[in-house]
Amino acid sequence: MQGWIKLYRSTQGNEFYFSERFTKAQAWIDLLLLANHKPATIFLRGVEVHLGKGDLAYSQISLAKRWKWNERTVNKFLTMLEKRQMIQSRKSNITTVISIINYTLYQSSTEQSTVQNTEQSTSRIQTDKNDKNEENVFVEQLISYLKENNIHFDEGNLRGRITKALNTYEENIIRYAVNDAVESWKKNGNEGNFVAYLFTILEHNYQEAEP
């Protein structure tokens, strides 16, 4: 079967997405959704990590928790994908950077169509609505994650600042920063303004790559 569909990253916020142990197909789709759609630079534990288009930085431990697998199963799955030339991976003591091979093929349409101006306007309005809905789902997903980790924060403040940050950062970059902030916040037993702490980490340790 040929052709493609647009699968929003906010699909990960659906109530069914993490409800059960992942299959191999679900894990593969998850990797595609987690991959950056443009280059970025992040800092993990103070170490600079460069990510290209189609790259994601997730340790096997993180993927195991995400997919409800054990680490051995994750390792076998990633090894299988490498043998099938679907991914390349490079490990360090900080994380594993996974590169989706031929990532552009999953993002580009090979079909072109001509539409009337009125149709284009309608499409633009619908796209704007979809983008807004996707943004709202992403914010709700982050809020749920923080609550699950017993992080106390000003929900209204977080909503506003995350929404604004989405104009500058990719969702994946914000997600990395949130994971980093939660991990260090819980480890250090910090108290105070978590939202301010999160954005200090985001603004100082994470940045988009230069074009």
Coordinates of N, CA and C in Angstrom, one line a residue:
M1 N 0.8 -1.2 0.0 CA 0.0 0.0 0.0 C 0.9 1.2 0.0
Q2 N 0.6 2.2 -0.9 CA 1.4 3.4 -1.0 C 0.7 4.5 -0.4
G3 N 1.4 5.7 -0.3 CA 0.8 6.9 0.3 C 1.2 7.0 1.7
W4 N 0.8 8.1 2.3 CA 1.2 8.4 3.7 C 0.1 9.1 4.4
I5 N 0.2 9.2 5.8 CA -0.8 10.0 6.6 C 0.0 10.9 7.5
K6 N -0.6 12.0 7.9 CA 0.1 12.9 8.8 C -0.3 12.4 10.2
L7 N 0.7 12.0 11.0 CA 0.5 11.5 12.4 C 1.0 12.5 13.3
Y8 N 0.1 13.3 14.0 CA 0.6 14.3 15.0 C 1.3 13.7 16.1
R9 N 2.4 14.4 16.6 CA 3.1 14.0 17.8 C 2.2 13.9 19.0
S10 N 1.2 14.7 19.0 CA 0.3 14.7 20.2 C -0.5 13.4 20.3
T11 N -0.4 12.5 19.3 CA -0.9 11.2 19.5 C -0.5 10.5 20.7
Q12 N 0.8 10.9 21.2 CA 1.3 10.3 22.4 C 0.6 10.7 23.6
G13 N -0.3 11.8 23.5 CA -1.1 12.2 24.6 C -2.4 11.5 24.7
N14 N -2.7 10.7 23.7 CA -4.0 9.9 23.8 C -4.0 9.0 24.9
E15 N -5.2 8.8 25.5 CA -5.3 7.9 26.7 C -4.9 6.4 26.4
F16 N -5.0 6.0 25.1 CA -4.7 4.6 24.8 C -3.2 4.4 24.5
Y17 N -2.4 5.5 24.3 CA -1.1 5.4 23.8 C -0.2 4.6 24.7
F18 N -0.2 4.9 26.0 CA 0.7 4.2 26.9 C -0.1 3.2 27.8
S19 N -1.3 2.8 27.4 CA -2.2 2.0 28.3 C -1.7 0.6 28.4
E20 N -0.9 0.1 27.4 CA -0.5 -1.3 27.4 C 1.0 -1.4 27.0
R21 N 1.6 -2.6 27.2 CA 2.9 -2.8 26.8 C 3.0 -2.7 25.3
F22 N 4.0 -2.0 24.8 CA 4.2 -1.7 23.3 C 4.5 -3.0 22.6
T23 N 4.0 -3.0 21.3 CA 4.4 -4.0 20.4 C 5.6 -3.5 19.6
K24 N 6.3 -4.3 18.8 CA 7.4 -3.8 18.0 C 7.0 -2.7 17.1
A25 N 5.8 -2.8 16.5 CA 5.3 -1.8 15.6 C 5.1 -0.5 16.3
Q26 N 4.5 -0.6 17.5 CA 4.3 0.7 18.3 C 5.6 1.3 18.7
A27 N 6.6 0.5 19.0 CA 7.9 1.0 19.4 C 8.5 1.7 18.3
W28 N 8.4 1.2 17.1 CA 9.0 1.8 15.9 C 8.3 3.2 15.6
I29 N 7.0 3.2 15.7 CA 6.3 4.4 15.4 C 6.6 5.5 16.5
D30 N 6.8 5.0 17.7 CA 7.2 5.9 18.8 C 8.6 6.5 18.5
L31 N 9.5 5.8 18.0 CA 10.8 6.3 17.6 C 10.6 7.4 16.6
L32 N 9.8 7.2 15.6 CA 9.5 8.2 14.6 C 8.9 9.5 15.1
L33 N 8.0 9.3 16.1 CA 7.4 10.5 16.7 C 8.4 11.2 17.6
L34 N 9.3 10.5 18.2 CA 10.3 11.2 19.2 C 11.4 11.9 18.4
A35 N 11.7 11.5 17.2 CA 12.8 12.0 16.4 C 12.6 13.5 16.2
N36 N 13.7 14.3 16.2 CA 13.6 15.7 15.9 C 13.4 15.9 14.4
H37 N 12.6 16.9 14.1 CA 12.4 17.2 12.7 C 13.3 18.2 12.1
K38 N 14.2 18.7 13.0 CA 15.3 19.6 12.5 C 16.4 19.5 13.6
P39 N 17.7 19.9 13.2 CA 18.8 19.8 14.1 C 18.6 20.6 15.4
A40 N 19.2 20.1 16.5 CA 19.1 20.8 17.7 C 20.3 20.4 18.6
T41 N 20.6 21.3 19.6 CA 21.7 21.0 20.5 C 21.1 21.0 21.9
I42 N 21.4 19.9 22.7 CA 20.9 19.8 24.0 C 22.0 19.5 25.0
F43 N 21.8 19.7 26.3 CA 22.8 19.3 27.3 C 22.2 18.3 28.2
L44 N 22.9 17.2 28.4 CA 22.4 16.2 29.3 C 23.5 16.0 30.4
R45 N 23.2 16.3 31.6 CA 24.2 16.2 32.7 C 25.4 17.1 32.4
G46 N 25.1 18.2 31.8 CA 26.2 19.1 31.5 C 27.0 18.8 30.3
V47 N 26.6 17.7 29.6 CA 27.4 17.3 28.4 C 26.6 17.8 27.1
E48 N 27.3 18.4 26.2 CA 26.6 18.9 25.0 C 26.4 17.8 24.0
V49 N 25.2 17.6 23.5 CA 24.8 16.6 22.6 C 24.2 17.2 21.4
H50 N 24.7 16.9 20.2 CA 24.2 17.5 19.0 C 23.3 16.5 18.3
L51 N 22.1 16.9 18.0 CA 21.1 16.0 17.3 C 20.8 16.6 16.0
G52 N 20.8 15.7 15.0 CA 20.5 16.1 13.6 C 19.0 15.8 13.3
K53 N 18.6 16.1 12.2 CA 17.2 15.8 11.8 C 17.0 14.3 11.8
G54 N 16.0 13.8 12.4 CA 15.8 12.4 12.5 C 16.5 11.7 13.7
D55 N 17.1 12.5 14.6 CA 17.8 12.0 15.8 C 16.9 12.1 17.0
L56 N 17.1 11.2 18.0 CA 16.6 11.3 19.3 C 17.5 10.8 20.3
A57 N 17.5 11.4 21.5 CA 18.4 11.0 22.6 C 17.6 10.4 23.7
Y58 N 17.6 9.1 23.7 CA 16.9 8.4 24.8 C 17.7 7.2 25.2
S59 N 18.0 7.1 26.5 CA 18.7 5.9 27.0 C 17.8 4.7 26.9
Q60 N 18.4 3.5 26.9 CA 17.6 2.3 26.8 C 16.8 2.1 28.0
I61 N 17.3 2.6 29.2 CA 16.5 2.6 30.4 C 15.2 3.4 30.2
S62 N 15.3 4.6 29.6 CA 14.1 5.4 29.4 C 13.1 4.8 28.4
L63 N 13.7 4.2 27.4 CA 12.8 3.5 26.4 C 12.1 2.3 27.0
A64 N 12.8 1.6 27.9 CA 12.3 0.4 28.6 C 11.1 0.8 29.4
K65 N 11.2 1.9 30.2 CA 10.1 2.4 31.0 C 9.0 2.9 30.1
R66 N 9.3 3.6 29.0 CA 8.3 4.1 28.2 C 7.5 3.0 27.5
W67 N 8.1 2.0 27.1 CA 7.5 0.9 26.3 C 7.0 -0.2 27.2
K68 N 7.3 -0.2 28.5 CA 7.0 -1.3 29.4 C 7.7 -2.6 29.0
W69 N 8.9 -2.4 28.6 CA 9.8 -3.5 28.3 C 10.9 -3.6 29.3
N70 N 11.7 -4.7 29.2 CA 12.9 -4.7 30.0 C 14.1 -4.2 29.1
E71 N 15.2 -3.9 29.7 CA 16.3 -3.3 29.0 C 16.9 -4.3 27.9
R72 N 16.9 -5.6 28.3 CA 17.4 -6.6 27.3 C 16.5 -6.6 26.0
T73 N 15.2 -6.5 26.2 CA 14.3 -6.5 25.0 C 14.5 -5.3 24.2
V74 N 14.7 -4.1 24.8 CA 15.0 -2.9 24.1 C 16.3 -3.0 23.3
N75 N 17.3 -3.5 23.9 CA 18.6 -3.7 23.3 C 18.5 -4.6 22.0
K76 N 17.7 -5.7 22.2 CA 17.5 -6.6 21.1 C 16.8 -6.0 19.9
F77 N 15.8 -5.2 20.3 CA 14.9 -4.5 19.3 C 15.8 -3.5 18.5
L78 N 16.5 -2.7 19.2 CA 17.4 -1.7 18.6 C 18.4 -2.3 17.7
T79 N 19.0 -3.4 18.2 CA 20.0 -4.2 17.4 C 19.3 -4.7 16.1
M80 N 18.1 -5.2 16.2 CA 17.4 -5.7 15.0 C 17.1 -4.6 14.0
L81 N 16.8 -3.4 14.5 CA 16.5 -2.3 13.6 C 17.8 -1.8 12.9
E82 N 18.9 -1.9 13.6 CA 20.2 -1.6 13.0 C 20.6 -2.6 11.9
K83 N 20.3 -3.9 12.2 CA 20.6 -4.9 11.2 C 19.8 -4.7 9.9
R84 N 18.6 -4.2 10.1 CA 17.7 -4.0 9.0 C 17.9 -2.6 8.4
Q85 N 18.9 -1.9 8.8 CA 19.3 -0.6 8.3 C 18.1 0.4 8.4
M86 N 17.4 0.3 9.6 CA 16.3 1.2 9.8 C 16.8 2.4 10.7
I87 N 17.8 2.1 11.6 CA 18.3 3.1 12.5 C 19.9 2.9 12.6
Q88 N 20.5 3.9 13.1 CA 21.9 3.8 13.5 C 21.9 4.4 15.0
S89 N 22.7 3.8 15.8 CA 22.8 4.3 17.2 C 24.2 4.5 17.7
R90 N 24.4 5.5 18.5 CA 25.7 5.6 19.1 C 25.5 5.8 20.6
K91 N 26.2 5.0 21.4 CA 26.0 5.0 22.9 C 27.1 5.8 23.6
S92 N 26.7 6.4 24.7 CA 27.7 7.0 25.6 C 27.3 6.7 27.0
N93 N 28.1 7.2 28.0 CA 27.7 7.0 29.3 C 26.6 7.9 29.8
I94 N 26.2 8.8 28.9 CA 25.1 9.7 29.2 C 23.8 9.3 28.6
T95 N 23.8 8.9 27.3 CA 22.5 8.5 26.7 C 22.8 7.7 25.4
T96 N 21.8 7.3 24.7 CA 21.9 6.7 23.4 C 21.3 7.6 22.4
V97 N 22.1 8.0 21.4 CA 21.5 8.8 20.3 C 21.1 7.9 19.1
I98 N 19.9 7.9 18.8 CA 19.3 7.0 17.7 C 19.0 7.9 16.5
S99 N 19.5 7.5 15.4 CA 19.3 8.2 14.1 C 18.4 7.3 13.2
I100 N 17.3 7.9 12.8 CA 16.3 7.2 11.9 C 16.9 7.3 10.5
I101 N 17.2 6.2 9.9 CA 17.7 6.2 8.5 C 16.6 6.5 7.5
N102 N 16.9 7.4 6.6 CA 15.9 7.8 5.6 C 14.7 8.5 6.3
Y103 N 15.0 9.2 7.3 CA 13.9 9.9 8.1 C 13.1 10.8 7.2
T104 N 13.7 11.4 6.2 CA 12.9 12.4 5.3 C 11.8 11.6 4.6
L105 N 12.0 10.4 4.3 CA 11.0 9.6 3.6 C 9.7 9.5 4.4
Y106 N 9.8 9.6 5.7 CA 8.6 9.5 6.6 C 7.9 10.8 6.8
Q107 N 8.6 11.9 6.3 CA 8.1 13.3 6.5 C 7.7 14.0 5.2
S108 N 8.1 13.5 4.1 CA 7.9 14.2 2.8 C 6.8 13.5 2.0
S109 N 6.0 14.4 1.4 CA 5.0 13.9 0.5 C 5.5 13.8 -0.9
T110 N 5.3 12.7 -1.7 CA 5.8 12.6 -3.0 C 4.6 13.0 -4.0
E111 N 3.5 13.3 -3.4 CA 2.4 13.7 -4.3 C 2.1 15.2 -4.2
Q112 N 1.8 15.8 -5.2 CA 1.5 17.2 -5.3 C 0.1 17.4 -5.8
S113 N -0.7 18.3 -5.3 CA -2.0 18.6 -5.8 C -2.3 20.0 -5.9
T114 N -3.1 20.4 -6.8 CA -3.4 21.8 -7.0 C -4.8 22.1 -6.5
V115 N -5.0 23.1 -5.7 CA -6.3 23.4 -5.1 C -6.6 24.9 -5.3
Q116 N -7.9 25.2 -5.2 CA -8.3 26.6 -5.4 C -8.0 27.4 -4.1
N117 N -7.9 28.8 -4.3 CA -7.6 29.7 -3.2 C -8.5 29.5 -2.0
T118 N -9.8 29.3 -2.3 CA -10.7 29.1 -1.2 C -10.4 27.8 -0.5
E119 N -10.0 26.8 -1.2 CA -9.7 25.5 -0.5 C -8.5 25.7 0.3
Q120 N -7.5 26.5 -0.2 CA -6.3 26.7 0.6 C -6.6 27.4 1.9
S121 N -7.5 28.4 1.8 CA -7.8 29.2 3.0 C -8.5 28.3 4.0
T122 N -9.4 27.4 3.6 CA -10.1 26.5 4.5 C -9.1 25.6 5.1
S123 N -8.2 25.1 4.3 CA -7.1 24.2 4.8 C -6.3 24.8 5.8
R124 N -5.9 26.1 5.6 CA -5.1 26.8 6.5 C -5.8 27.0 7.9
I125 N -7.0 27.3 7.8 CA -7.8 27.5 9.1 C -7.8 26.2 9.8
Q126 N -8.1 25.1 9.1 CA -8.2 23.8 9.7 C -6.8 23.4 10.3
T127 N -5.8 23.7 9.6 CA -4.4 23.3 10.0 C -4.1 24.1 11.3
D128 N -4.5 25.4 11.3 CA -4.2 26.2 12.5 C -5.0 25.6 13.7
K129 N -6.2 25.1 13.5 CA -6.9 24.5 14.6 C -6.3 23.2 15.1
N130 N -5.8 22.4 14.1 CA -5.1 21.2 14.4 C -3.9 21.5 15.2
D131 N -3.1 22.5 14.8 CA -1.8 22.8 15.5 C -2.1 23.3 16.9
K132 N -3.2 24.1 17.1 CA -3.6 24.5 18.4 C -4.0 23.4 19.3
N133 N -4.8 22.4 18.7 CA -5.2 21.3 19.5 C -4.0 20.4 19.9
E134 N -3.0 20.3 19.0 CA -1.8 19.5 19.2 C -1.0 20.2 20.4
E135 N -0.9 21.5 20.3 CA -0.2 22.2 21.3 C -0.8 22.0 22.7
N136 N -2.2 22.1 22.8 CA -2.9 21.9 24.0 C -2.7 20.5 24.6
V137 N -2.7 19.5 23.7 CA -2.5 18.1 24.2 C -1.1 17.9 24.7
F138 N -0.1 18.6 24.1 CA 1.3 18.5 24.5 C 1.4 19.1 25.9
V139 N 0.8 20.2 26.2 CA 0.9 20.9 27.5 C 0.2 20.0 28.5
E140 N -1.0 19.4 28.2 CA -1.7 18.5 29.1 C -0.8 17.3 29.4
Q141 N -0.1 16.8 28.4 CA 0.7 15.7 28.6 C 1.8 16.0 29.6
L142 N 2.5 17.1 29.5 CA 3.5 17.5 30.4 C 3.0 17.7 31.9
I143 N 1.8 18.3 32.0 CA 1.2 18.5 33.3 C 0.9 17.2 34.0
S144 N 0.4 16.2 33.2 CA 0.1 14.9 33.8 C 1.4 14.2 34.2
Y145 N 2.4 14.4 33.4 CA 3.7 13.7 33.7 C 4.3 14.3 35.1
L146 N 4.2 15.6 35.2 CA 4.7 16.3 36.4 C 3.9 15.8 37.7
K147 N 2.6 15.7 37.5 CA 1.7 15.3 38.6 C 2.0 13.8 39.0
E148 N 2.3 13.0 38.0 CA 2.6 11.6 38.3 C 3.9 11.5 39.1
N149 N 4.8 12.5 38.9 CA 6.0 12.5 39.6 C 6.0 13.3 40.9
N150 N 4.8 13.7 41.3 CA 4.5 14.4 42.5 C 5.3 15.7 42.6
I151 N 5.4 16.4 41.4 CA 6.0 17.7 41.4 C 4.9 18.8 41.6
H152 N 5.2 19.7 42.6 CA 4.2 20.7 42.9 C 4.6 22.0 42.1
F153 N 3.6 22.6 41.4 CA 3.9 23.7 40.5 C 2.7 24.5 40.3
D154 N 2.9 25.7 39.8 CA 1.8 26.6 39.5 C 1.3 26.3 38.1
E155 N 0.1 25.6 38.0 CA -0.3 25.1 36.7 C -0.6 26.2 35.7
G156 N -1.2 27.3 36.1 CA -1.4 28.4 35.2 C -0.1 29.0 34.6
N157 N 0.8 29.2 35.5 CA 2.1 29.7 35.1 C 2.8 28.8 34.1
L158 N 2.8 27.5 34.4 CA 3.4 26.5 33.5 C 2.7 26.5 32.1
R159 N 1.4 26.5 32.1 CA 0.7 26.5 30.8 C 1.1 27.7 30.0
G160 N 1.1 28.9 30.6 CA 1.5 30.1 29.8 C 2.9 30.0 29.3
R161 N 3.8 29.6 30.1 CA 5.2 29.6 29.7 C 5.6 28.5 28.7
I162 N 4.9 27.4 28.9 CA 5.2 26.3 27.9 C 4.6 26.7 26.5
T163 N 3.4 27.3 26.5 CA 2.8 27.7 25.3 C 3.7 28.7 24.6
K164 N 4.2 29.7 25.3 CA 5.1 30.7 24.7 C 6.4 30.0 24.3
A165 N 6.9 29.1 25.0 CA 8.2 28.4 24.7 C 8.1 27.6 23.4
L166 N 6.9 27.1 23.1 CA 6.7 26.4 21.8 C 6.9 27.2 20.6
N167 N 7.0 28.5 20.7 CA 7.3 29.4 19.6 C 8.8 29.4 19.3
T168 N 9.6 28.9 20.3 CA 11.0 28.9 20.2 C 11.6 27.5 20.1
Y169 N 11.1 26.6 20.9 CA 11.6 25.3 21.0 C 10.7 24.2 20.4
E170 N 11.3 23.1 19.9 CA 10.6 22.0 19.5 C 10.0 21.3 20.7
E171 N 8.9 20.5 20.5 CA 8.4 19.8 21.6 C 9.4 18.8 22.3
N172 N 10.2 18.2 21.4 CA 11.2 17.2 21.9 C 12.2 17.9 22.9
I173 N 12.6 19.1 22.5 CA 13.6 19.8 23.3 C 12.9 20.2 24.7
I174 N 11.7 20.6 24.7 CA 11.0 20.9 25.9 C 10.9 19.6 26.8
R175 N 10.6 18.5 26.1 CA 10.4 17.3 26.8 C 11.7 16.8 27.4
Y176 N 12.8 17.0 26.7 CA 14.1 16.7 27.3 C 14.4 17.5 28.6
A177 N 14.1 18.8 28.5 CA 14.3 19.7 29.6 C 13.4 19.3 30.8
V178 N 12.2 19.0 30.5 CA 11.3 18.6 31.6 C 11.8 17.3 32.3
N179 N 12.2 16.3 31.5 CA 12.8 15.1 32.1 C 14.0 15.4 33.0
D180 N 14.9 16.3 32.4 CA 16.1 16.7 33.1 C 15.8 17.4 34.4
A181 N 14.8 18.3 34.4 CA 14.4 19.1 35.6 C 13.8 18.2 36.6
V182 N 12.9 17.3 36.2 CA 12.3 16.4 37.2 C 13.3 15.5 37.9
E183 N 14.2 14.9 37.1 CA 15.2 14.0 37.6 C 16.1 14.7 38.7
S184 N 16.6 15.9 38.3 CA 17.5 16.6 39.2 C 16.7 17.2 40.4
W185 N 15.5 17.6 40.2 CA 14.6 18.2 41.3 C 14.4 17.1 42.3
K186 N 14.0 15.9 41.9 CA 13.8 14.8 42.8 C 15.0 14.4 43.5
K187 N 16.1 14.3 42.8 CA 17.4 13.8 43.3 C 17.9 14.8 44.4
N188 N 17.8 16.1 44.2 CA 18.3 17.1 45.1 C 17.3 17.5 46.2
G189 N 16.1 17.0 46.1 CA 15.1 17.3 47.1 C 14.8 18.8 47.1
N190 N 14.8 19.5 46.0 CA 14.6 20.9 45.9 C 13.2 21.3 46.3
E191 N 13.1 22.5 46.9 CA 11.8 23.1 47.1 C 11.8 24.5 46.6
G192 N 10.6 25.0 46.2 CA 10.5 26.3 45.7 C 9.7 26.4 44.4
N193 N 10.1 27.2 43.5 CA 9.4 27.4 42.3 C 9.9 26.5 41.2
F194 N 9.2 25.4 41.0 CA 9.6 24.4 40.0 C 9.6 25.0 38.6
V195 N 8.6 25.8 38.2 CA 8.5 26.3 36.9 C 9.7 27.2 36.6
A196 N 10.1 28.0 37.5 CA 11.3 28.8 37.3 C 12.5 28.0 37.1
Y197 N 12.6 26.9 37.9 CA 13.7 26.0 37.9 C 13.8 25.3 36.5
L198 N 12.6 24.9 36.0 CA 12.5 24.2 34.7 C 13.0 25.1 33.6
F199 N 12.6 26.4 33.6 CA 12.9 27.3 32.5 C 14.4 27.8 32.6
T200 N 14.9 27.7 33.8 CA 16.4 28.0 33.9 C 17.1 26.9 33.2
I201 N 16.7 25.7 33.4 CA 17.4 24.5 32.7 C 17.2 24.6 31.2
L202 N 15.9 24.9 30.8 CA 15.6 25.0 29.4 C 16.4 26.1 28.7
E203 N 16.5 27.2 29.3 CA 17.1 28.4 28.6 C 18.6 28.3 28.7
H204 N 19.2 27.6 29.6 CA 20.6 27.6 29.8 C 21.3 26.3 29.2
N205 N 20.5 25.2 29.2 CA 21.1 23.9 28.8 C 20.6 23.4 27.5
Y206 N 19.6 24.0 26.9 CA 19.0 23.5 25.7 C 18.9 24.7 24.7
Q207 N 19.2 24.4 23.4 CA 19.1 25.4 22.4 C 18.8 24.7 21.1
E208 N 18.2 25.5 20.2 CA 18.0 25.0 18.8 C 19.3 25.2 18.1
A209 N 19.6 24.3 17.2 CA 20.9 24.4 16.4 C 20.8 25.6 15.5
E210 N 21.9 26.2 15.1 CA 21.9 27.3 14.2 C 21.5 26.7 12.8
P211 N 20.8 27.4 12.0 CA 20.4 27.0 10.6 C 21.7 26.7 9.8

